Amino acid sequence: MRTVELLPDTATETHVREMWRMMAAAGLPSLAEHRHPTNRPHMTLATCEDLCPPARAELATLLDGGLPAPFRLDGLLRFDGRTRVLAWSVAADAEVLELHRRVWEVLASTTGRLNPLHAPGRWIPHVTLARSRRASARWPEHLLPAALREPREATFTGARSYDSTTRTVEGLGGEDHPPAG
């Protein structure tokens, strides 16, 4: 599987990572526990089976031209299912929504099967804070960092694709800044 993701500015990445650390320190499931070097705050626009060279080239042009793009982290989301997820909701403006739609169109015309959860109109923009396969996983409000309840203005400055088979990433446009550690 391949993803197309937007990466936040360095200050926002650092802030999200601090939220991960604070959650872990409170004994809560958190992405701070996921130590793979590719793990970093991001918003997934779409997932597909593979990125063929024409799709890569078209996405790189599209994403490079669409970044930077402002957004706001605002409110928490909880997703239940096989994997439970706590996420920071992304209040995406028309610019980000249009970028998402155009990425979907590129992938739909070049790569075949796409994850329908990312389809325009169905996609829920978010930045993941924690994932757990334990049915008992909970994130009680009183244990969460207070900063998660405060809206935060931010900017997407980069784009990448993650390959789940090789566990590697490839830049797709915008500012290429290293992970904030």
JSON list of C-alpha atoms in Angstrom, two decimals:
[
{"chain": "A", "resi": 1, "resn": "MET", "atom": "CA", "xyz": [0.00, 0.00, 0.00]},
{"chain": "A", "resi": 2, "resn": "ARG", "atom": "CA", "xyz": [1.11, 3.57, -0.71]},
{"chain": "A", "resi": 3, "resn": "THR", "atom": "CA", "xyz": [-0.11, 6.73, 0.93]},
{"chain": "A", "resi": 4, "resn": "VAL", "atom": "CA", "xyz": [-0.18, 10.36, -0.11]},
{"chain": "A", "resi": 5, "resn": "GLU", "atom": "CA", "xyz": [0.31, 12.53, 2.96]},
{"chain": "A", "resi": 6, "resn": "LEU", "atom": "CA", "xyz": [0.67, 16.19, 3.85]},
{"chain": "A", "resi": 7, "resn": "LEU", "atom": "CA", "xyz": [3.29, 17.16, 6.44]},
{"chain": "A", "resi": 8, "resn": "PRO", "atom": "CA", "xyz": [2.90, 20.10, 8.83]},
{"chain": "A", "resi": 9, "resn": "ASP", "atom": "CA", "xyz": [5.37, 22.90, 9.42]},
{"chain": "A", "resi": 10, "resn": "THR", "atom": "CA", "xyz": [8.23, 22.20, 11.84]},
{"chain": "A", "resi": 11, "resn": "ALA", "atom": "CA", "xyz": [6.64, 24.03, 14.81]},
{"chain": "A", "resi": 12, "resn": "THR", "atom": "CA", "xyz": [3.39, 22.07, 14.44]},
{"chain": "A", "resi": 13, "resn": "GLU", "atom": "CA", "xyz": [5.25, 18.78, 14.06]},
{"chain": "A", "resi": 14, "resn": "THR", "atom": "CA", "xyz": [7.17, 19.54, 17.25]},
{"chain": "A", "resi": 15, "resn": "HIS", "atom": "CA", "xyz": [3.91, 20.41, 19.05]},
{"chain": "A", "resi": 16, "resn": "VAL", "atom": "CA", "xyz": [2.16, 17.20, 17.94]},
{"chain": "A", "resi": 17, "resn": "ARG", "atom": "CA", "xyz": [5.16, 15.14, 19.03]},
{"chain": "A", "resi": 18, "resn": "GLU", "atom": "CA", "xyz": [5.00, 16.86, 22.43]},
{"chain": "A", "resi": 19, "resn": "MET", "atom": "CA", "xyz": [1.32, 15.87, 22.70]},
{"chain": "A", "resi": 20, "resn": "TRP", "atom": "CA", "xyz": [2.35, 12.28, 21.90]},
{"chain": "A", "resi": 21, "resn": "ARG", "atom": "CA", "xyz": [4.99, 12.40, 24.67]},
{"chain": "A", "resi": 22, "resn": "MET", "atom": "CA", "xyz": [2.59, 13.92, 27.21]},
{"chain": "A", "resi": 23, "resn": "MET", "atom": "CA", "xyz": [-0.04, 11.27, 26.47]},
{"chain": "A", "resi": 24, "resn": "ALA", "atom": "CA", "xyz": [2.54, 8.49, 26.88]},
{"chain": "A", "resi": 25, "resn": "ALA", "atom": "CA", "xyz": [3.73, 10.04, 30.16]},
{"chain": "A", "resi": 26, "resn": "ALA", "atom": "CA", "xyz": [0.11, 9.93, 31.39]},
{"chain": "A", "resi": 27, "resn": "GLY", "atom": "CA", "xyz": [0.02, 6.19, 30.63]},
{"chain": "A", "resi": 28, "resn": "LEU", "atom": "CA", "xyz": [-2.16, 6.56, 27.53]},
{"chain": "A", "resi": 29, "resn": "PRO", "atom": "CA", "xyz": [-1.64, 4.86, 24.17]},
{"chain": "A", "resi": 30, "resn": "SER", "atom": "CA", "xyz": [0.22, 7.30, 21.95]},
{"chain": "A", "resi": 31, "resn": "LEU", "atom": "CA", "xyz": [2.19, 7.41, 18.71]},
{"chain": "A", "resi": 32, "resn": "ALA", "atom": "CA", "xyz": [5.22, 8.28, 20.85]},
{"chain": "A", "resi": 33, "resn": "GLU", "atom": "CA", "xyz": [5.42, 4.49, 21.27]},
{"chain": "A", "resi": 34, "resn": "HIS", "atom": "CA", "xyz": [5.89, 3.99, 17.51]},
{"chain": "A", "resi": 35, "resn": "ARG", "atom": "CA", "xyz": [9.63, 4.43, 17.07]},
{"chain": "A", "resi": 36, "resn": "HIS", "atom": "CA", "xyz": [10.07, 3.70, 13.35]},
{"chain": "A", "resi": 37, "resn": "PRO", "atom": "CA", "xyz": [12.03, 6.55, 11.68]},
{"chain": "A", "resi": 38, "resn": "THR", "atom": "CA", "xyz": [9.19, 7.18, 9.21]},
{"chain": "A", "resi": 39, "resn": "ASN", "atom": "CA", "xyz": [6.70, 7.90, 12.01]},
{"chain": "A", "resi": 40, "resn": "ARG", "atom": "CA", "xyz": [5.84, 11.59, 12.01]},
{"chain": "A", "resi": 41, "resn": "PRO", "atom": "CA", "xyz": [2.73, 13.76, 12.23]},
{"chain": "A", "resi": 42, "resn": "HIS", "atom": "CA", "xyz": [0.87, 13.88, 8.94]},
{"chain": "A", "resi": 43, "resn": "MET", "atom": "CA", "xyz": [-2.55, 13.97, 7.33]},
{"chain": "A", "resi": 44, "resn": "THR", "atom": "CA", "xyz": [-3.29, 11.18, 4.86]},
{"chain": "A", "resi": 45, "resn": "LEU", "atom": "CA", "xyz": [-5.03, 12.35, 1.69]},
{"chain": "A", "resi": 46, "resn": "ALA", "atom": "CA", "xyz": [-5.35, 8.93, 0.05]},
{"chain": "A", "resi": 47, "resn": "THR", "atom": "CA", "xyz": [-4.07, 5.37, -0.03]},
{"chain": "A", "resi": 48, "resn": "CYS", "atom": "CA", "xyz": [-3.68, 3.13, -3.05]},
{"chain": "A", "resi": 49, "resn": "GLU", "atom": "CA", "xyz": [-2.02, -0.10, -4.14]},
{"chain": "A", "resi": 50, "resn": "ASP", "atom": "CA", "xyz": [0.94, 1.55, -5.88]},
{"chain": "A", "resi": 51, "resn": "LEU", "atom": "CA", "xyz": [2.15, 4.82, -7.38]},
{"chain": "A", "resi": 52, "resn": "CYS", "atom": "CA", "xyz": [3.12, 4.42, -11.02]},
{"chain": "A", "resi": 53, "resn": "PRO", "atom": "CA", "xyz": [5.71, 6.88, -12.41]},
{"chain": "A", "resi": 54, "resn": "PRO", "atom": "CA", "xyz": [3.10, 9.04, -14.22]},
{"chain": "A", "resi": 55, "resn": "ALA", "atom": "CA", "xyz": [1.06, 9.34, -11.00]},
{"chain": "A", "resi": 56, "resn": "ARG", "atom": "CA", "xyz": [4.19, 10.26, -9.01]},
{"chain": "A", "resi": 57, "resn": "ALA", "atom": "CA", "xyz": [5.11, 12.97, -11.46]},
{"chain": "A", "resi": 58, "resn": "GLU", "atom": "CA", "xyz": [1.58, 14.40, -11.60]},
{"chain": "A", "resi": 59, "resn": "LEU", "atom": "CA", "xyz": [1.23, 14.31, -7.80]},
{"chain": "A", "resi": 60, "resn": "ALA", "atom": "CA", "xyz": [4.61, 15.98, -7.29]},
{"chain": "A", "resi": 61, "resn": "THR", "atom": "CA", "xyz": [3.61, 18.84, -9.59]},
{"chain": "A", "resi": 62, "resn": "LEU", "atom": "CA", "xyz": [0.17, 19.16, -7.98]},
{"chain": "A", "resi": 63, "resn": "LEU", "atom": "CA", "xyz": [1.40, 19.01, -4.39]},
{"chain": "A", "resi": 64, "resn": "ASP", "atom": "CA", "xyz": [4.42, 21.23, -4.93]},
{"chain": "A", "resi": 65, "resn": "GLY", "atom": "CA", "xyz": [2.08, 23.85, -6.42]},
{"chain": "A", "resi": 66, "resn": "GLY", "atom": "CA", "xyz": [-0.51, 23.45, -3.66]},
{"chain": "A", "resi": 67, "resn": "LEU", "atom": "CA", "xyz": [1.87, 23.96, -0.75]},
{"chain": "A", "resi": 68, "resn": "PRO", "atom": "CA", "xyz": [2.15, 25.63, 1.64]},
{"chain": "A", "resi": 69, "resn": "ALA", "atom": "CA", "xyz": [-1.50, 25.29, 2.67]},
{"chain": "A", "resi": 70, "resn": "PRO", "atom": "CA", "xyz": [-2.99, 26.61, 5.94]},
{"chain": "A", "resi": 71, "resn": "PHE", "atom": "CA", "xyz": [-5.14, 24.49, 8.27]},
{"chain": "A", "resi": 72, "resn": "ARG", "atom": "CA", "xyz": [-6.31, 24.42, 11.88]},
{"chain": "A", "resi": 73, "resn": "LEU", "atom": "CA", "xyz": [-6.11, 21.63, 14.43]},
{"chain": "A", "resi": 74, "resn": "ASP", "atom": "CA", "xyz": [-9.44, 21.89, 16.22]},
{"chain": "A", "resi": 75, "resn": "GLY", "atom": "CA", "xyz": [-11.11, 19.22, 18.35]},
{"chain": "A", "resi": 76, "resn": "LEU", "atom": "CA", "xyz": [-10.60, 15.54, 18.92]},
{"chain": "A", "resi": 77, "resn": "LEU", "atom": "CA", "xyz": [-11.96, 12.61, 16.94]},
{"chain": "A", "resi": 78, "resn": "ARG", "atom": "CA", "xyz": [-12.28, 9.00, 18.03]},
{"chain": "A", "resi": 79, "resn": "PHE", "atom": "CA", "xyz": [-12.53, 6.17, 15.52]},
{"chain": "A", "resi": 80, "resn": "ASP", "atom": "CA", "xyz": [-13.61, 2.70, 16.63]},
{"chain": "A", "resi": 81, "resn": "GLY", "atom": "CA", "xyz": [-13.10, -0.53, 14.78]},
{"chain": "A", "resi": 82, "resn": "ARG", "atom": "CA", "xyz": [-10.40, -3.18, 14.62]},
{"chain": "A", "resi": 83, "resn": "THR", "atom": "CA", "xyz": [-7.96, -0.39, 15.51]},
{"chain": "A", "resi": 84, "resn": "ARG", "atom": "CA", "xyz": [-9.09, 2.34, 17.88]},
{"chain": "A", "resi": 85, "resn": "VAL", "atom": "CA", "xyz": [-7.79, 5.80, 16.99]},
{"chain": "A", "resi": 86, "resn": "LEU", "atom": "CA", "xyz": [-7.58, 9.15, 18.75]},
{"chain": "A", "resi": 87, "resn": "ALA", "atom": "CA", "xyz": [-6.95, 12.00, 16.32]},
{"chain": "A", "resi": 88, "resn": "TRP", "atom": "CA", "xyz": [-6.77, 15.76, 16.19]},
{"chain": "A", "resi": 89, "resn": "SER", "atom": "CA", "xyz": [-9.38, 17.05, 13.77]},
{"chain": "A", "resi": 90, "resn": "VAL", "atom": "CA", "xyz": [-8.07, 19.11, 10.87]},
{"chain": "A", "resi": 91, "resn": "ALA", "atom": "CA", "xyz": [-10.34, 22.01, 9.94]},
{"chain": "A", "resi": 92, "resn": "ALA", "atom": "CA", "xyz": [-9.40, 22.15, 6.29]},
{"chain": "A", "resi": 93, "resn": "ASP", "atom": "CA", "xyz": [-10.18, 25.22, 4.22]},
{"chain": "A", "resi": 94, "resn": "ALA", "atom": "CA", "xyz": [-11.34, 25.16, 0.60]},
{"chain": "A", "resi": 95, "resn": "GLU", "atom": "CA", "xyz": [-7.73, 25.10, -0.60]},
{"chain": "A", "resi": 96, "resn": "VAL", "atom": "CA", "xyz": [-6.89, 21.87, 1.26]},
{"chain": "A", "resi": 97, "resn": "LEU", "atom": "CA", "xyz": [-10.21, 20.27, 0.27]},
{"chain": "A", "resi": 98, "resn": "GLU", "atom": "CA", "xyz": [-9.54, 21.09, -3.38]},
{"chain": "A", "resi": 99, "resn": "LEU", "atom": "CA", "xyz": [-6.01, 19.68, -3.12]},
{"chain": "A", "resi": 100, "resn": "HIS", "atom": "CA", "xyz": [-7.47, 16.49, -1.64]},
{"chain": "A", "resi": 101, "resn": "ARG", "atom": "CA", "xyz": [-10.03, 16.20, -4.45]},
{"chain": "A", "resi": 102, "resn": "ARG", "atom": "CA", "xyz": [-7.36, 16.67, -7.11]},
{"chain": "A", "resi": 103, "resn": "VAL", "atom": "CA", "xyz": [-5.04, 14.08, -5.50]},
{"chain": "A", "resi": 104, "resn": "TRP", "atom": "CA", "xyz": [-7.96, 11.63, -5.46]},
{"chain": "A", "resi": 105, "resn": "GLU", "atom": "CA", "xyz": [-8.65, 12.28, -9.15]},
{"chain": "A", "resi": 106, "resn": "VAL", "atom": "CA", "xyz": [-4.99, 11.72, -10.11]},
{"chain": "A", "resi": 107, "resn": "LEU", "atom": "CA", "xyz": [-4.87, 8.44, -8.22]},
{"chain": "A", "resi": 108, "resn": "ALA", "atom": "CA", "xyz": [-8.27, 7.26, -9.45]},
{"chain": "A", "resi": 109, "resn": "SER", "atom": "CA", "xyz": [-7.19, 7.75, -13.06]},
{"chain": "A", "resi": 110, "resn": "THR", "atom": "CA", "xyz": [-3.73, 6.17, -12.71]},
{"chain": "A", "resi": 111, "resn": "THR", "atom": "CA", "xyz": [-3.49, 3.63, -9.88]},
{"chain": "A", "resi": 112, "resn": "GLY", "atom": "CA", "xyz": [-6.62, 1.53, -9.70]},
{"chain": "A", "resi": 113, "resn": "ARG", "atom": "CA", "xyz": [-8.08, 0.67, -6.32]},
{"chain": "A", "resi": 114, "resn": "LEU", "atom": "CA", "xyz": [-8.19, 3.41, -3.71]},
{"chain": "A", "resi": 115, "resn": "ASN", "atom": "CA", "xyz": [-9.31, 3.20, -0.10]},
{"chain": "A", "resi": 116, "resn": "PRO", "atom": "CA", "xyz": [-12.93, 4.44, -0.19]},
{"chain": "A", "resi": 117, "resn": "LEU", "atom": "CA", "xyz": [-12.54, 6.00, 3.27]},
{"chain": "A", "resi": 118, "resn": "HIS", "atom": "CA", "xyz": [-10.48, 8.73, 1.60]},
{"chain": "A", "resi": 119, "resn": "ALA", "atom": "CA", "xyz": [-13.00, 9.51, -1.13]},
{"chain": "A", "resi": 120, "resn": "PRO", "atom": "CA", "xyz": [-14.08, 13.16, -1.40]},
{"chain": "A", "resi": 121, "resn": "GLY", "atom": "CA", "xyz": [-17.20, 13.64, 0.70]},
{"chain": "A", "resi": 122, "resn": "ARG", "atom": "CA", "xyz": [-16.32, 10.67, 2.92]},
{"chain": "A", "resi": 123, "resn": "TRP", "atom": "CA", "xyz": [-12.76, 11.59, 3.98]},
{"chain": "A", "resi": 124, "resn": "ILE", "atom": "CA", "xyz": [-12.32, 12.92, 7.53]},
{"chain": "A", "resi": 125, "resn": "PRO", "atom": "CA", "xyz": [-9.19, 15.10, 7.69]},
{"chain": "A", "resi": 126, "resn": "HIS", "atom": "CA", "xyz": [-7.16, 14.43, 10.85]},
{"chain": "A", "resi": 127, "resn": "VAL", "atom": "CA", "xyz": [-3.72, 14.02, 12.38]},
{"chain": "A", "resi": 128, "resn": "THR", "atom": "CA", "xyz": [-3.46, 10.78, 14.37]},
{"chain": "A", "resi": 129, "resn": "LEU", "atom": "CA", "xyz": [-2.39, 11.04, 17.99]},
{"chain": "A", "resi": 130, "resn": "ALA", "atom": "CA", "xyz": [-2.77, 7.40, 19.05]},
{"chain": "A", "resi": 131, "resn": "ARG", "atom": "CA", "xyz": [-3.72, 3.98, 17.71]},
{"chain": "A", "resi": 132, "resn": "SER", "atom": "CA", "xyz": [-4.42, 0.79, 19.62]},
{"chain": "A", "resi": 133, "resn": "ARG", "atom": "CA", "xyz": [-5.73, -2.65, 18.77]},
{"chain": "A", "resi": 134, "resn": "ARG", "atom": "CA", "xyz": [-6.73, -3.20, 22.38]},
{"chain": "A", "resi": 135, "resn": "ALA", "atom": "CA", "xyz": [-10.49, -3.07, 22.80]},
{"chain": "A", "resi": 136, "resn": "SER", "atom": "CA", "xyz": [-9.90, -1.52, 26.22]},
{"chain": "A", "resi": 137, "resn": "ALA", "atom": "CA", "xyz": [-7.95, 1.45, 24.82]},
{"chain": "A", "resi": 138, "resn": "ARG", "atom": "CA", "xyz": [-9.46, 4.69, 26.06]},
{"chain": "A", "resi": 139, "resn": "TRP", "atom": "CA", "xyz": [-8.31, 8.27, 26.22]},
{"chain": "A", "resi": 140, "resn": "PRO", "atom": "CA", "xyz": [-10.16, 9.87, 29.17]},
{"chain": "A", "resi": 141, "resn": "GLU", "atom": "CA", "xyz": [-10.53, 13.61, 28.70]},
{"chain": "A", "resi": 142, "resn": "HIS", "atom": "CA", "xyz": [-9.07, 14.43, 32.12]},
{"chain": "A", "resi": 143, "resn": "LEU", "atom": "CA", "xyz": [-5.81, 12.63, 31.26]},
{"chain": "A", "resi": 144, "resn": "LEU", "atom": "CA", "xyz": [-5.32, 14.28, 27.87]},
{"chain": "A", "resi": 145, "resn": "PRO", "atom": "CA", "xyz": [-3.05, 17.33, 27.53]},
{"chain": "A", "resi": 146, "resn": "ALA", "atom": "CA", "xyz": [-5.07, 20.55, 27.82]},
{"chain": "A", "resi": 147, "resn": "ALA", "atom": "CA", "xyz": [-3.42, 21.85, 24.64]},
{"chain": "A", "resi": 148, "resn": "LEU", "atom": "CA", "xyz": [-5.42, 19.27, 22.63]},
{"chain": "A", "resi": 149, "resn": "ARG", "atom": "CA", "xyz": [-8.57, 21.24, 23.44]},
{"chain": "A", "resi": 150, "resn": "GLU", "atom": "CA", "xyz": [-7.11, 24.49, 22.09]},
{"chain": "A", "resi": 151, "resn": "PRO", "atom": "CA", "xyz": [-7.38, 25.29, 18.37]},
{"chain": "A", "resi": 152, "resn": "ARG", "atom": "CA", "xyz": [-4.00, 25.67, 16.69]},
{"chain": "A", "resi": 153, "resn": "GLU", "atom": "CA", "xyz": [-3.33, 27.42, 13.38]},
{"chain": "A", "resi": 154, "resn": "ALA", "atom": "CA", "xyz": [-0.78, 25.61, 11.24]},
{"chain": "A", "resi": 155, "resn": "THR", "atom": "CA", "xyz": [0.48, 25.09, 7.71]},
{"chain": "A", "resi": 156, "resn": "PHE", "atom": "CA", "xyz": [1.10, 22.02, 5.60]},
{"chain": "A", "resi": 157, "resn": "THR", "atom": "CA", "xyz": [4.51, 22.57, 4.06]},
{"chain": "A", "resi": 158, "resn": "GLY", "atom": "CA", "xyz": [5.47, 19.20, 2.58]},
{"chain": "A", "resi": 159, "resn": "ALA", "atom": "CA", "xyz": [4.08, 16.03, 1.03]},
{"chain": "A", "resi": 160, "resn": "ARG", "atom": "CA", "xyz": [5.27, 12.46, 0.96]},
{"chain": "A", "resi": 161, "resn": "SER", "atom": "CA", "xyz": [4.27, 8.91, 0.15]},
{"chain": "A", "resi": 162, "resn": "TYR", "atom": "CA", "xyz": [4.77, 6.03, 2.56]},
{"chain": "A", "resi": 163, "resn": "ASP", "atom": "CA", "xyz": [5.28, 2.51, 1.18]},
{"chain": "A", "resi": 164, "resn": "SER", "atom": "CA", "xyz": [3.97, -0.02, 3.71]},
{"chain": "A", "resi": 165, "resn": "THR", "atom": "CA", "xyz": [5.81, -2.91, 2.03]},
{"chain": "A", "resi": 166, "resn": "THR", "atom": "CA", "xyz": [9.31, -1.40, 2.18]},
{"chain": "A", "resi": 167, "resn": "ARG", "atom": "CA", "xyz": [8.53, 0.90, 5.14]},
{"chain": "A", "resi": 168, "resn": "THR", "atom": "CA", "xyz": [10.12, 3.81, 3.32]},
{"chain": "A", "resi": 169, "resn": "VAL", "atom": "CA", "xyz": [9.00, 7.30, 2.35]},
{"chain": "A", "resi": 170, "resn": "GLU", "atom": "CA", "xyz": [9.44, 9.38, -0.75]},
{"chain": "A", "resi": 171, "resn": "GLY", "atom": "CA", "xyz": [9.02, 13.15, -0.98]},
{"chain": "A", "resi": 172, "resn": "LEU", "atom": "CA", "xyz": [6.20, 14.41, -3.23]},
{"chain": "A", "resi": 173, "resn": "GLY", "atom": "CA", "xyz": [6.57, 18.16, -3.03]},
{"chain": "A", "resi": 174, "resn": "GLY", "atom": "CA", "xyz": [6.74, 21.21, -0.87]},
{"chain": "A", "resi": 175, "resn": "GLU", "atom": "CA", "xyz": [9.35, 21.85, 1.78]},
{"chain": "A", "resi": 176, "resn": "ASP", "atom": "CA", "xyz": [11.43, 18.83, 2.65]},
{"chain": "A", "resi": 177, "resn": "HIS", "atom": "CA", "xyz": [12.27, 19.27, 6.33]},
{"chain": "A", "resi": 178, "resn": "PRO", "atom": "CA", "xyz": [13.62, 16.45, 8.47]},
{"chain": "A", "resi": 179, "resn": "PRO", "atom": "CA", "xyz": [11.48, 14.91, 11.22]},
{"chain": "A", "resi": 180, "resn": "ALA", "atom": "CA", "xyz": [11.55, 16.93, 14.43]},
{"chain": "A", "resi": 181, "resn": "GLY", "atom": "CA", "xyz": [12.73, 13.93, 16.48]}
]
